[in-house]
PDB file of N, CA and C in Angstrom:
ATOM      1  N   MET N 991      42.388 -72.313 -86.168  1.00 50.00           N
ATOM      2  CA  MET N 991      43.114 -74.795 -87.140  1.00 50.00           C
ATOM      3  C   MET N 991      42.394 -75.054 -86.145  1.00 50.00           C
ATOM      4  N   ARG N 992      41.293 -76.319 -86.741  1.00 48.00           N
ATOM      5  CA  ARG N 992      40.122 -76.584 -86.291  1.00 48.00           C
ATOM      6  C   ARG N 992      41.108 -78.633 -86.207  1.00 48.00           C
ATOM      7  N   THR N 993      40.715 -79.053 -84.573  1.00 47.00           N
ATOM      8  CA  THR N 993      41.289 -80.186 -84.294  1.00 47.00           C
ATOM      9  C   THR N 993      39.997 -81.060 -84.667  1.00 47.00           C
ATOM     10  N   ARG N 994      40.056 -82.306 -85.343  1.00 48.00           N
ATOM     11  CA  ARG N 994      39.065 -82.261 -84.782  1.00 48.00           C
ATOM     12  C   ARG N 994      38.322 -83.593 -83.687  1.00 48.00           C
ATOM     13  N   GLN N 995      37.186 -83.286 -84.323  1.00 48.00           N
ATOM     14  CA  GLN N 995      36.529 -84.245 -82.420  1.00 48.00           C
ATOM     15  C   GLN N 995      36.583 -84.874 -82.478  1.00 48.00           C
ATOM     16  N   ARG N 996      37.096 -85.581 -81.919  1.00 55.00           N
ATOM     17  CA  ARG N 996      36.809 -87.521 -81.102  1.00 55.00           C
ATOM     18  C   ARG N 996      35.135 -87.593 -81.706  1.00 55.00           C
ATOM     19  N   LEU N 997      35.133 -89.107 -82.052  1.00 59.00           N
ATOM     20  CA  LEU N 997      34.153 -89.315 -82.133  1.00 59.00           C
ATOM     21  C   LEU N 997      33.194 -90.658 -81.075  1.00 59.00           C
ATOM     22  N   PRO N 998      32.535 -89.955 -80.075  1.00 62.00           N
ATOM     23  CA  PRO N 998      32.585 -91.587 -79.698  1.00 62.00           C
ATOM     24  C   PRO N 998      32.268 -93.015 -79.734  1.00 62.00           C
ATOM     25  N   ARG N 999      32.692 -94.079 -79.188  1.00 63.00           N
ATOM     26  CA  ARG N 999      32.234 -95.465 -79.665  1.00 63.00           C
ATOM     27  C   ARG N 999      31.031 -95.662 -79.428  1.00 63.00           C
ATOM     28  N   GLN N1000      31.296 -96.958 -81.066  1.00 74.00           N
ATOM     29  CA  GLN N1000      29.381 -97.193 -81.169  1.00 74.00           C
ATOM     30  C   GLN N1000      29.865 -98.637 -80.223  1.00 74.00           C
ATOM     31  N   ARG N1001      29.244 -98.384 -79.604  1.00 81.00           N
ATOM     32  CA  ARG N1001      28.837-100.221 -78.131  1.00 81.00           C
ATOM     33  C   ARG N1001      27.687-101.217 -79.438  1.00 81.00           C
ATOM     34  N   ASP N1002      27.564-101.701 -79.549  1.00 82.00           N
ATOM     35  CA  ASP N1002      27.286-103.679 -79.885  1.00 82.00           C
ATOM     36  C   ASP N1002      27.644-104.884 -79.751  1.00 82.00           C
ATOM     37  N   GLU N1003      27.113-104.875 -78.276  1.00 92.00           N
ATOM     38  CA  GLU N1003      27.742-106.952 -78.313  1.00 92.00           C
ATOM     39  C   GLU N1003      26.933-107.324 -78.071  1.00 92.00           C
ATOM     40  N   GLN N1004      25.673-107.795 -79.417  1.00 96.00           N
ATOM     41  CA  GLN N1004      24.995-108.018 -79.908  1.00 96.00           C
ATOM     42  C   GLN N1004      25.743-108.771 -81.055  1.00 96.00           C
ATOM     43  N   HIS N1005      26.884-107.287 -81.601  1.00 95.00           N
ATOM     44  CA  HIS N1005      27.979-108.118 -82.389  1.00 95.00           C
ATOM     45  C   HIS N1005      29.440-108.748 -82.612  1.00 95.00           C
ATOM     46  N   LEU N1006      28.928-108.013 -81.308  1.00 95.00           N
ATOM     47  CA  LEU N1006      30.615-109.123 -81.148  1.00 95.00           C
ATOM     48  C   LEU N1006      30.180-110.565 -80.886  1.00 95.00           C
ATOM     49  N   ASP N1007      29.366-110.831 -79.912  1.00 97.00           N
ATOM     50  CA  ASP N1007      29.212-112.143 -79.657  1.00 97.00           C
ATOM     51  C   ASP N1007      28.596-113.325 -80.809  1.00 97.00           C
ATOM     52  N   PHE N1008      27.886-112.509 -81.581  1.00 97.00           N
ATOM     53  CA  PHE N1008      27.952-112.849 -83.420  1.00 97.00           C
ATOM     54  C   PHE N1008      29.622-113.067 -83.295  1.00 97.00           C
ATOM     55  N   ILE N1009      30.262-111.885 -83.395  1.00 97.00           N
ATOM     56  CA  ILE N1009      31.843-112.236 -84.186  1.00 97.00           C
ATOM     57  C   ILE N1009      32.405-113.124 -83.542  1.00 97.00           C
ATOM     58  N   ARG N1010      32.313-113.264 -82.289  1.00 97.00           N
ATOM     59  CA  ARG N1010      33.293-114.932 -82.004  1.00 97.00           C
ATOM     60  C   ARG N1010      32.204-115.631 -82.201  1.00 97.00           C
ATOM     61  N   SER N1011      31.306-116.065 -82.136  1.00 96.00           N
ATOM     62  CA  SER N1011      30.366-117.296 -83.255  1.00 96.00           C
ATOM     63  C   SER N1011      31.221-117.181 -84.597  1.00 96.00           C
ATOM     64  N   LEU N1012      31.947-117.231 -85.081  1.00 96.00           N
ATOM     65  CA  LEU N1012      32.188-117.182 -86.372  1.00 96.00           C
ATOM     66  C   LEU N1012      33.848-118.123 -86.411  1.00 96.00           C
ATOM     67  N   ILE N1013      34.201-118.741 -87.712  1.00 95.00           N
ATOM     68  CA  ILE N1013      35.684-119.512 -87.786  1.00 95.00           C
ATOM     69  C   ILE N1013      36.409-118.252 -87.760  1.00 95.00           C
ATOM     70  N   CYS N1014      37.552-118.098 -87.642  1.00 95.00           N
ATOM     71  CA  CYS N1014      38.804-117.019 -87.631  1.00 95.00           C
ATOM     72  C   CYS N1014      38.760-117.398 -88.846  1.00 95.00           C
ATOM     73  N   ILE N1015      38.765-115.876 -89.692  1.00 95.00           N
ATOM     74  CA  ILE N1015      38.714-115.464 -90.788  1.00 95.00           C
ATOM     75  C   ILE N1015      40.657-115.527 -92.022  1.00 95.00           C
ATOM     76  N   SER N1016      41.290-116.230 -90.920  1.00 94.00           N
ATOM     77  CA  SER N1016      42.827-115.809 -92.020  1.00 94.00           C
ATOM     78  C   SER N1016      42.716-117.581 -91.710  1.00 94.00           C
ATOM     79  N   CYS N1017      43.151-118.611 -90.739  1.00 93.00           N
ATOM     80  CA  CYS N1017      43.262-119.522 -89.997  1.00 93.00           C
ATOM     81  C   CYS N1017      41.904-120.306 -90.228  1.00 93.00           C
ATOM     82  N   GLY N1018      40.692-119.943 -89.879  1.00 92.00           N
ATOM     83  CA  GLY N1018      39.530-120.835 -90.296  1.00 92.00           C
ATOM     84  C   GLY N1018      39.408-121.943 -88.726  1.00 92.00           C
ATOM     85  N   ASP N1019      40.662-121.204 -87.626  1.00 92.00           N
ATOM     86  CA  ASP N1019      39.599-121.864 -86.326  1.00 92.00           C
ATOM     87  C   ASP N1019      38.791-121.348 -86.002  1.00 92.00           C
ATOM     88  N   ASN N1020      38.081-122.958 -84.982  1.00 88.00           N
ATOM     89  CA  ASN N1020      37.048-121.958 -84.505  1.00 88.00           C
ATOM     90  C   ASN N1020      36.303-122.267 -83.334  1.00 88.00           C
ATOM     91  N   THR N1021      37.861-122.654 -82.788  1.00 89.00           N
ATOM     92  CA  THR N1021      38.027-122.845 -81.395  1.00 89.00           C
ATOM     93  C   THR N1021      37.319-122.220 -79.653  1.00 89.00           C
ATOM     94  N   SER N1022      38.959-120.611 -80.656  1.00 89.00           N
ATOM     95  CA  SER N1022      38.875-119.448 -79.438  1.00 89.00           C
ATOM     96  C   SER N1022      38.480-118.609 -80.901  1.00 89.00           C
ATOM     97  N   THR N1023      37.430-118.320 -81.200  1.00 96.00           N
ATOM     98  CA  THR N1023      37.360-116.686 -81.522  1.00 96.00           C
ATOM     99  C   THR N1023      37.405-115.587 -80.513  1.00 96.00           C
ATOM    100  N   GLU N1024      37.743-114.458 -81.811  1.00 96.00           N
ATOM    101  CA  GLU N1024      37.636-112.885 -80.722  1.00 96.00           C
ATOM    102  C   GLU N1024      37.268-112.139 -81.474  1.00 96.00           C
ATOM    103  N   ALA N1025      36.641-110.989 -81.364  1.00 95.00           N
ATOM    104  CA  ALA N1025      36.517-110.264 -81.798  1.00 95.00           C
ATOM    105  C   ALA N1025      37.332-108.839 -82.034  1.00 95.00           C
ATOM    106  N   ALA N1026      37.905-108.957 -83.126  1.00 93.00           N
ATOM    107  CA  ALA N1026      39.439-108.273 -83.036  1.00 93.00           C
ATOM    108  C   ALA N1026      39.079-107.086 -84.184  1.00 93.00           C
ATOM    109  N   HIS N1027      38.587-105.827 -82.966  1.00 89.00           N
ATOM    110  CA  HIS N1027      39.242-104.561 -83.895  1.00 89.00           C
ATOM    111  C   HIS N1027      39.878-104.208 -85.381  1.00 89.00           C
ATOM    112  N   LEU N1028      39.661-103.353 -85.810  1.00 89.00           N
ATOM    113  CA  LEU N1028      40.542-102.948 -86.960  1.00 89.00           C
ATOM    114  C   LEU N1028      40.771-101.732 -86.644  1.00 89.00           C
ATOM    115  N   ARG N1029      41.867-100.992 -86.457  1.00 79.00           N
ATOM    116  CA  ARG N1029      42.944-100.007 -86.284  1.00 79.00           C
ATOM    117  C   ARG N1029      42.941 -98.935 -86.919  1.00 79.00           C
ATOM    118  N   SER N1030      43.187 -99.541 -88.485  1.00 75.00           N
ATOM    119  CA  SER N1030      43.943 -99.597 -89.680  1.00 75.00           C
ATOM    120  C   SER N1030      42.923 -98.181 -90.555  1.00 75.00           C
ATOM    121  N   ALA N1031      42.979 -96.848 -90.560  1.00 67.00           N
ATOM    122  CA  ALA N1031      42.256 -96.147 -91.572  1.00 67.00           C
ATOM    123  C   ALA N1031      41.962 -96.703 -92.555  1.00 67.00           C
ATOM    124  N   ASN N1032      40.736 -96.080 -93.568  1.00 67.00           N
ATOM    125  CA  ASN N1032      40.220 -96.621 -94.371  1.00 67.00           C
ATOM    126  C   ASN N1032      39.549 -95.249 -95.300  1.00 67.00           C
ATOM    127  N   ARG N1033      39.990 -93.941 -95.249  1.00 74.00           N
ATOM    128  CA  ARG N1033      38.677 -93.771 -95.974  1.00 74.00           C
ATOM    129  C   ARG N1033      37.490 -93.189 -96.945  1.00 74.00           C
ATOM    130  N   LEU N1034      37.826 -95.109 -98.001  1.00 69.00           N
ATOM    131  CA  LEU N1034      37.112 -94.898 -98.546  1.00 69.00           C
ATOM    132  C   LEU N1034      35.714 -96.072 -97.999  1.00 69.00           C
ATOM    133  N   TRP N1035      36.313 -96.861 -97.287  1.00 67.00           N
ATOM    134  CA  TRP N1035      35.307 -97.471 -96.666  1.00 67.00           C
ATOM    135  C   TRP N1035      34.283 -96.838 -95.855  1.00 67.00           C
ATOM    136  N   GLY N1036      35.092 -95.390 -95.414  1.00 63.00           N
ATOM    137  CA  GLY N1036      34.310 -94.535 -93.740  1.00 63.00           C
ATOM    138  C   GLY N1036      34.653 -94.915 -92.356  1.00 63.00           C
ATOM    139  N   LYS N1037      36.492 -95.924 -93.086  1.00 66.00           N
ATOM    140  CA  LYS N1037      37.179 -95.424 -91.705  1.00 66.00           C
ATOM    141  C   LYS N1037      38.177 -94.621 -91.163  1.00 66.00           C
ATOM    142  N   ASP N1038      37.674 -93.905 -89.796  1.00 70.00           N
ATOM    143  CA  ASP N1038      38.278 -93.006 -89.734  1.00 70.00           C
ATOM    144  C   ASP N1038      39.786 -93.692 -88.526  1.00 70.00           C
ATOM    145  N   TYR N1039      40.782 -92.851 -88.003  1.00 65.00           N
ATOM    146  CA  TYR N1039      41.819 -93.469 -87.633  1.00 65.00           C
ATOM    147  C   TYR N1039      41.351 -93.092 -86.168  1.00 65.00           C
ATOM    148  N   THR N1040      41.747 -94.234 -85.583  1.00 66.00           N
ATOM    149  CA  THR N1040      41.769 -94.615 -84.498  1.00 66.00           C
ATOM    150  C   THR N1040      42.649 -94.084 -83.166  1.00 66.00           C
ATOM    151  N   GLY N1041      43.061 -93.054 -82.876  1.00 59.00           N
ATOM    152  CA  GLY N1041      43.931 -93.318 -82.032  1.00 59.00           C
ATOM    153  C   GLY N1041      44.471 -93.713 -80.551  1.00 59.00           C
ATOM    154  N   LYS N1042      45.610 -93.543 -80.444  1.00 61.00           N
ATOM    155  CA  LYS N1042      45.828 -94.005 -79.064  1.00 61.00           C
ATOM    156  C   LYS N1042      44.116 -94.492 -77.980  1.00 61.00           C
ATOM    157  N   GLN N1043      44.987 -95.368 -76.815  1.00 61.00           N
ATOM    158  CA  GLN N1043      44.472 -95.767 -76.631  1.00 61.00           C
ATOM    159  C   GLN N1043      42.560 -95.448 -76.120  1.00 61.00           C
ATOM    160  N   GLU N1044      42.772 -95.446 -78.272  1.00 64.00           N
ATOM    161  CA  GLU N1044      41.355 -95.068 -78.376  1.00 64.00           C
ATOM    162  C   GLU N1044      40.507 -96.537 -79.482  1.00 64.00           C
ATOM    163  N   LYS N1045      39.733 -97.309 -78.875  1.00 74.00           N
ATOM    164  CA  LYS N1045      39.223 -98.358 -79.643  1.00 74.00           C
ATOM    165  C   LYS N1045      38.303 -97.948 -80.525  1.00 74.00           C
ATOM    166  N   PRO N1046      38.106 -98.097 -81.206  1.00 77.00           N
ATOM    167  CA  PRO N1046      36.989 -98.451 -82.850  1.00 77.00           C
ATOM    168  C   PRO N1046      35.766 -99.086 -82.424  1.00 77.00           C
ATOM    169  N   SER N1047      34.609 -98.297 -83.301  1.00 85.00           N
ATOM    170  CA  SER N1047      33.105 -98.617 -83.052  1.00 85.00           C
ATOM    171  C   SER N1047      34.005-100.114 -82.881  1.00 85.00           C
ATOM    172  N   ASP N1048      32.022-100.981 -82.236  1.00 91.00           N
ATOM    173  CA  ASP N1048      32.106-102.290 -83.336  1.00 91.00           C
ATOM    174  C   ASP N1048      31.791-103.425 -84.003  1.00 91.00           C
ATOM    175  N   MET N1049      31.310-101.995 -85.206  1.00 91.00           N
ATOM    176  CA  MET N1049      30.593-102.086 -86.477  1.00 91.00           C
ATOM    177  C   MET N1049      32.042-102.555 -86.767  1.00 91.00           C
ATOM    178  N   TRP N1050      33.851-102.590 -86.310  1.00 90.00           N
ATOM    179  CA  TRP N1050      35.090-102.015 -87.367  1.00 90.00           C
ATOM    180  C   TRP N1050      35.320-103.957 -86.754  1.00 90.00           C
ATOM    181  N   SER N1051      34.582-105.075 -86.258  1.00 94.00           N
ATOM    182  CA  SER N1051      35.710-106.831 -85.488  1.00 94.00           C
ATOM    183  C   SER N1051      35.057-106.935 -86.729  1.00 94.00           C
ATOM    184  N   LEU N1052      36.361-107.932 -86.567  1.00 96.00           N
ATOM    185  CA  LEU N1052      36.587-109.340 -87.442  1.00 96.00           C
ATOM    186  C   LEU N1052      36.490-110.118 -86.147  1.00 96.00           C
ATOM    187  N   PRO N1053      36.459-111.525 -86.723  1.00 97.00           N
ATOM    188  CA  PRO N1053      36.322-112.611 -86.999  1.00 97.00           C
ATOM    189  C   PRO N1053      38.170-112.943 -86.312  1.00 97.00           C
ATOM    190  N   LEU N1054      38.611-113.640 -85.662  1.00 97.00           N
ATOM    191  CA  LEU N1054      40.392-114.085 -85.868  1.00 97.00           C
ATOM    192  C   LEU N1054      40.284-114.941 -83.788  1.00 97.00           C
ATOM    193  N   CYS N1055      41.330-116.212 -84.486  1.00 96.00           N
ATOM    194  CA  CYS N1055      41.366-116.671 -83.372  1.00 96.00           C
ATOM    195  C   CYS N1055      42.375-116.935 -82.107  1.00 96.00           C
ATOM    196  N   ASN N1056      43.121-116.506 -81.372  1.00 95.00           N
ATOM    197  CA  ASN N1056      43.193-115.642 -80.739  1.00 95.00           C
ATOM    198  C   ASN N1056      45.080-115.542 -80.875  1.00 95.00           C
ATOM    199  N   ARG N1057      45.284-117.036 -81.513  1.00 95.00           N
ATOM    200  CA  ARG N1057      46.722-117.054 -81.962  1.00 95.00           C
ATOM    201  C   ARG N1057      46.665-115.683 -83.465  1.00 95.00           C
ATOM    202  N   CYS N1058      45.818-115.663 -83.957  1.00 95.00           N
ATOM    203  CA  CYS N1058      45.794-114.830 -84.828  1.00 95.00           C
ATOM    204  C   CYS N1058      45.705-113.199 -84.952  1.00 95.00           C
ATOM    205  N   HIS N1059      44.689-113.601 -83.321  1.00 94.00           N
ATOM    206  CA  HIS N1059      44.607-111.744 -83.078  1.00 94.00           C
ATOM    207  C   HIS N1059      45.412-111.481 -82.472  1.00 94.00           C
ATOM    208  N   ARG N1060      46.525-111.771 -82.131  1.00 94.00           N
ATOM    209  CA  ARG N1060      48.224-111.918 -81.377  1.00 94.00           C
ATOM    210  C   ARG N1060      48.788-111.500 -82.744  1.00 94.00           C
ATOM    211  N   GLU N1061      49.173-111.706 -83.406  1.00 94.00           N
ATOM    212  CA  GLU N1061      49.857-111.637 -84.426  1.00 94.00           C
ATOM    213  C   GLU N1061      49.673-110.357 -85.339  1.00 94.00           C
ATOM    214  N   GLN N1062      47.849-110.320 -85.709  1.00 90.00           N
ATOM    215  CA  GLN N1062      47.729-108.951 -86.329  1.00 90.00           C
ATOM    216  C   GLN N1062      48.067-107.449 -85.241  1.00 90.00           C
ATOM    217  N   HIS N1063      47.588-107.379 -83.617  1.00 84.00           N
ATOM    218  CA  HIS N1063      48.402-106.861 -83.093  1.00 84.00           C
ATOM    219  C   HIS N1063      50.018-106.698 -82.864  1.00 84.00           C
ATOM    220  N   SER N1064      50.453-107.233 -83.441  1.00 88.00           N
ATOM    221  CA  SER N1064      52.418-107.448 -82.747  1.00 88.00           C
ATOM    222  C   SER N1064      52.291-107.216 -84.315  1.00 88.00           C
ATOM    223  N   CYS N1065      51.804-107.120 -85.691  1.00 84.00           N
ATOM    224  CA  CYS N1065      52.974-106.724 -86.541  1.00 84.00           C
ATOM    225  C   CYS N1065      51.854-105.041 -87.089  1.00 84.00           C
ATOM    226  N   ASN N1066      52.475-105.455 -89.080  1.00 87.00           N
ATOM    227  CA  ASN N1066      51.665-103.759 -88.946  1.00 87.00           C
ATOM    228  C   ASN N1066      50.730-104.548 -89.757  1.00 87.00           C
ATOM    229  N   GLU N1067      49.003-104.058 -88.539  1.00 85.00           N
ATOM    230  CA  GLU N1067      48.045-104.690 -89.581  1.00 85.00           C
ATOM    231  C   GLU N1067      47.906-104.606 -90.588  1.00 85.00           C
ATOM    232  N   VAL N1068      47.599-103.426 -92.036  1.00 89.00           N
ATOM    233  CA  VAL N1068      47.543-103.242 -93.206  1.00 89.00           C
ATOM    234  C   VAL N1068      48.464-104.468 -93.856  1.00 89.00           C
ATOM    235  N   GLN N1069      48.992-104.340 -93.898  1.00 93.00           N
ATOM    236  CA  GLN N1069      49.997-105.917 -94.158  1.00 93.00           C
ATOM    237  C   GLN N1069      49.838-107.181 -93.389  1.00 93.00           C
ATOM    238  N   PHE N1070      49.587-106.935 -92.434  1.00 94.00           N
ATOM    239  CA  PHE N1070      48.721-108.812 -91.890  1.00 94.00           C
ATOM    240  C   PHE N1070      47.438-109.133 -93.171  1.00 94.00           C
ATOM    241  N   TRP N1071      46.502-108.314 -93.267  1.00 91.00           N
ATOM    242  CA  TRP N1071      46.214-108.441 -94.115  1.00 91.00           C
ATOM    243  C   TRP N1071      45.714-108.967 -95.461  1.00 91.00           C
ATOM    244  N   GLN N1072      47.125-107.753 -96.351  1.00 92.00           N
ATOM    245  CA  GLN N1072      46.984-108.293 -97.567  1.00 92.00           C
ATOM    246  C   GLN N1072      47.708-109.503 -97.321  1.00 92.00           C
ATOM    247  N   GLU N1073      48.519-110.073 -96.688  1.00 93.00           N
ATOM    248  CA  GLU N1073      49.346-110.897 -96.855  1.00 93.00           C
ATOM    249  C   GLU N1073      47.890-111.809 -96.987  1.00 93.00           C
ATOM    250  N   ARG N1074      46.871-112.031 -96.047  1.00 92.00           N
ATOM    251  CA  ARG N1074      45.924-112.860 -96.967  1.00 92.00           C
ATOM    252  C   ARG N1074      44.618-112.450 -97.193  1.00 92.00           C
ATOM    253  N   GLY N1075      45.188-111.485 -97.720  1.00 91.00           N
ATOM    254  CA  GLY N1075      44.341-111.645 -98.958  1.00 91.00           C
ATOM    255  C   GLY N1075      42.667-111.056 -98.680  1.00 91.00           C
ATOM    256  N   ILE N1076      43.009-110.603 -98.005  1.00 93.00           N
ATOM    257  CA  ILE N1076      41.453-110.131 -98.000  1.00 93.00           C
ATOM    258  C   ILE N1076      41.230-108.611 -97.191  1.00 93.00           C
ATOM    259  N   ASN N1077      40.136-108.098 -97.491  1.00 92.00           N
ATOM    260  CA  ASN N1077      39.471-106.873 -97.711  1.00 92.00           C
ATOM    261  C   ASN N1077      39.464-107.090 -96.837  1.00 92.00           C
ATOM    262  N   PRO N1078      39.665-105.860 -95.269  1.00 93.00           N
ATOM    263  CA  PRO N1078      38.841-106.156 -93.779  1.00 93.00           C
ATOM    264  C   PRO N1078      38.369-105.083 -93.999  1.00 93.00           C
ATOM    265  N   TRP N1079      38.395-103.625 -94.374  1.00 90.00           N
ATOM    266  CA  TRP N1079      37.007-103.147 -94.109  1.00 90.00           C
ATOM    267  C   TRP N1079      35.929-103.464 -95.210  1.00 90.00           C
ATOM    268  N   SER N1080      36.358-103.856 -95.913  1.00 91.00           N
ATOM    269  CA  SER N1080      34.585-104.224 -96.794  1.00 91.00           C
ATOM    270  C   SER N1080      34.049-105.860 -96.277  1.00 91.00           C
ATOM    271  N   LEU N1081      35.162-106.497 -95.956  1.00 95.00           N
ATOM    272  CA  LEU N1081      34.260-107.339 -94.551  1.00 95.00           C
ATOM    273  C   LEU N1081      33.889-107.056 -93.154  1.00 95.00           C
ATOM    274  N   ALA N1082      34.624-106.051 -92.675  1.00 94.00           N
ATOM    275  CA  ALA N1082      33.495-105.394 -91.373  1.00 94.00           C
ATOM    276  C   ALA N1082      32.375-105.629 -92.075  1.00 94.00           C
ATOM    277  N   LEU N1083      32.166-104.638 -92.849  1.00 93.00           N
ATOM    278  CA  LEU N1083      30.639-103.529 -92.558  1.00 93.00           C
ATOM    279  C   LEU N1083      30.223-104.986 -93.620  1.00 93.00           C
ATOM    280  N   ARG N1084      31.183-105.323 -94.558  1.00 94.00           N
ATOM    281  CA  ARG N1084      29.190-106.933 -94.903  1.00 94.00           C
ATOM    282  C   ARG N1084      29.009-107.986 -94.070  1.00 94.00           C
ATOM    283  N   LEU N1085      29.968-107.569 -93.117  1.00 96.00           N
ATOM    284  CA  LEU N1085      29.505-108.776 -91.541  1.00 96.00           C
ATOM    285  C   LEU N1085      29.010-107.550 -90.018  1.00 96.00           C
ATOM    286  N   TYR N1086      28.821-106.613 -90.090  1.00 95.00           N
ATOM    287  CA  TYR N1086      27.731-106.229 -89.614  1.00 95.00           C
ATOM    288  C   TYR N1086      27.227-105.983 -90.211  1.00 95.00           C
ATOM    289  N   ALA N1087      26.184-105.930 -91.846  1.00 95.00           N
ATOM    290  CA  ALA N1087      24.792-105.848 -92.334  1.00 95.00           C
ATOM    291  C   ALA N1087      24.675-107.330 -92.458  1.00 95.00           C
ATOM    292  N   ALA N1088      25.579-108.621 -91.868  1.00 96.00           N
ATOM    293  CA  ALA N1088      25.104-110.027 -91.429  1.00 96.00           C
ATOM    294  C   ALA N1088      25.027-110.393 -90.052  1.00 96.00           C
ATOM    295  N   SER N1089      25.019-109.456 -89.140  1.00 96.00           N
ATOM    296  CA  SER N1089      24.945-109.901 -88.323  1.00 96.00           C
ATOM    297  C   SER N1089      24.256-110.301 -87.957  1.00 96.00           C
ATOM    298  N   GLY N1090      23.690-111.750 -86.786  1.00 95.00           N
ATOM    299  CA  GLY N1090      22.770-112.384 -86.440  1.00 95.00           C
ATOM    300  C   GLY N1090      22.627-113.413 -87.470  1.00 95.00           C
ATOM    301  N   ASN N1091      23.054-113.623 -88.831  1.00 96.00           N
ATOM    302  CA  ASN N1091      22.629-114.376 -89.768  1.00 96.00           C
ATOM    303  C   ASN N1091      23.803-114.976 -90.458  1.00 96.00           C
ATOM    304  N   HIS N1092      23.625-116.685 -89.512  1.00 94.00           N
ATOM    305  CA  HIS N1092      25.104-117.226 -89.637  1.00 94.00           C
ATOM    306  C   HIS N1092      24.988-117.332 -91.472  1.00 94.00           C
ATOM    307  N   GLU N1093      24.379-117.681 -92.094  1.00 95.00           N
ATOM    308  CA  GLU N1093      24.116-118.422 -93.328  1.00 95.00           C
ATOM    309  C   GLU N1093      25.012-117.776 -94.202  1.00 95.00           C
ATOM    310  N   LEU N1094      24.716-116.084 -94.011  1.00 95.00           N
ATOM    311  CA  LEU N1094      24.566-114.775 -95.135  1.00 95.00           C
ATOM    312  C   LEU N1094      26.241-114.873 -94.498  1.00 95.00           C
ATOM    313  N   ALA N1095      26.902-114.235 -92.628  1.00 95.00           N
ATOM    314  CA  ALA N1095      27.935-114.660 -92.991  1.00 95.00           C
ATOM    315  C   ALA N1095      29.621-115.109 -93.114  1.00 95.00           C
ATOM    316  N   GLN N1096      28.266-116.359 -93.321  1.00 93.00           N
ATOM    317  CA  GLN N1096      29.660-117.837 -94.550  1.00 93.00           C
ATOM    318  C   GLN N1096      29.562-117.282 -95.695  1.00 93.00           C
ATOM    319  N   GLU N1097      28.809-116.604 -96.339  1.00 93.00           N
ATOM    320  CA  GLU N1097      28.868-116.733 -97.766  1.00 93.00           C
ATOM    321  C   GLU N1097      30.055-115.196 -97.688  1.00 93.00           C
ATOM    322  N   VAL N1098      29.810-114.647 -97.017  1.00 92.00           N
ATOM    323  CA  VAL N1098      30.691-113.513 -96.403  1.00 92.00           C
ATOM    324  C   VAL N1098      32.245-113.765 -96.578  1.00 92.00           C
ATOM    325  N   ILE N1099      32.572-114.721 -95.206  1.00 92.00           N
ATOM    326  CA  ILE N1099      33.627-114.806 -95.100  1.00 92.00           C
ATOM    327  C   ILE N1099      34.653-115.934 -96.337  1.00 92.00           C
ATOM    328  N   ALA N1100      33.294-116.813 -96.761  1.00 90.00           N
ATOM    329  CA  ALA N1100      34.371-117.700 -98.376  1.00 90.00           C
ATOM    330  C   ALA N1100      34.928-116.179 -99.555  1.00 90.00           C
ATOM    331  N   THR N1101      33.358-114.973 -99.208  1.00 85.00           N
ATOM    332  CA  THR N1101      35.109-114.631-100.411  1.00 85.00           C
ATOM    333  C   THR N1101      35.618-113.568 -99.249  1.00 85.00           C
ATOM    334  N   ARG N1102      35.690-113.631 -98.702  1.00 79.00           N
ATOM    335  CA  ARG N1102      37.165-112.531 -98.236  1.00 79.00           C
ATOM    336  C   ARG N1102      36.654-111.161 -98.440  1.00 79.00           C
ATOM    337  N   GLY N1103      36.099-110.325 -98.081  1.00 65.00           N
ATOM    338  CA  GLY N1103      35.676-109.087 -98.501  1.00 65.00           C
ATOM    339  C   GLY N1103      36.463-108.140-100.216  1.00 65.00           C
ATOM    340  N   ILE N1104      36.552-109.626-100.780  1.00 64.00           N
ATOM    341  CA  ILE N1104      37.083-108.555-102.489  1.00 64.00           C
ATOM    342  C   ILE N1104      35.770-108.537-103.077  1.00 64.00           C
ATOM    343  N   GLN N1105      34.752-108.803-102.800  1.00 52.00           N
ATOM    344  CA  GLN N1105      33.321-107.897-103.687  1.00 52.00           C
ATOM    345  C   GLN N1105      32.710-107.361-103.122  1.00 52.00           C
TER     346      GLN N1105
END
């Protein structure tokens, strides 16, 4: 029986700073943005399950205000995103590709990860 080998978390402090400089993708607040890591797995987007006491790689982070970030952690995460019409896996990957480019990030956020 083979067990899944834990992959080390990929850290990217510059990307996290970039994410924190964007507006909240849930409510539009731009005063208290935090880098919210996407914990839910979705193998179609290349996002594996993140275990307990394990944080996802920084490429899987999204801009949420403090209030929305707390809500994301207090409920079913997939339902949180579905209720907002956001594809978080697509959005996280697209923001990672746009990292450092605020103009492009605004265009990505406007699509809410749907494209």
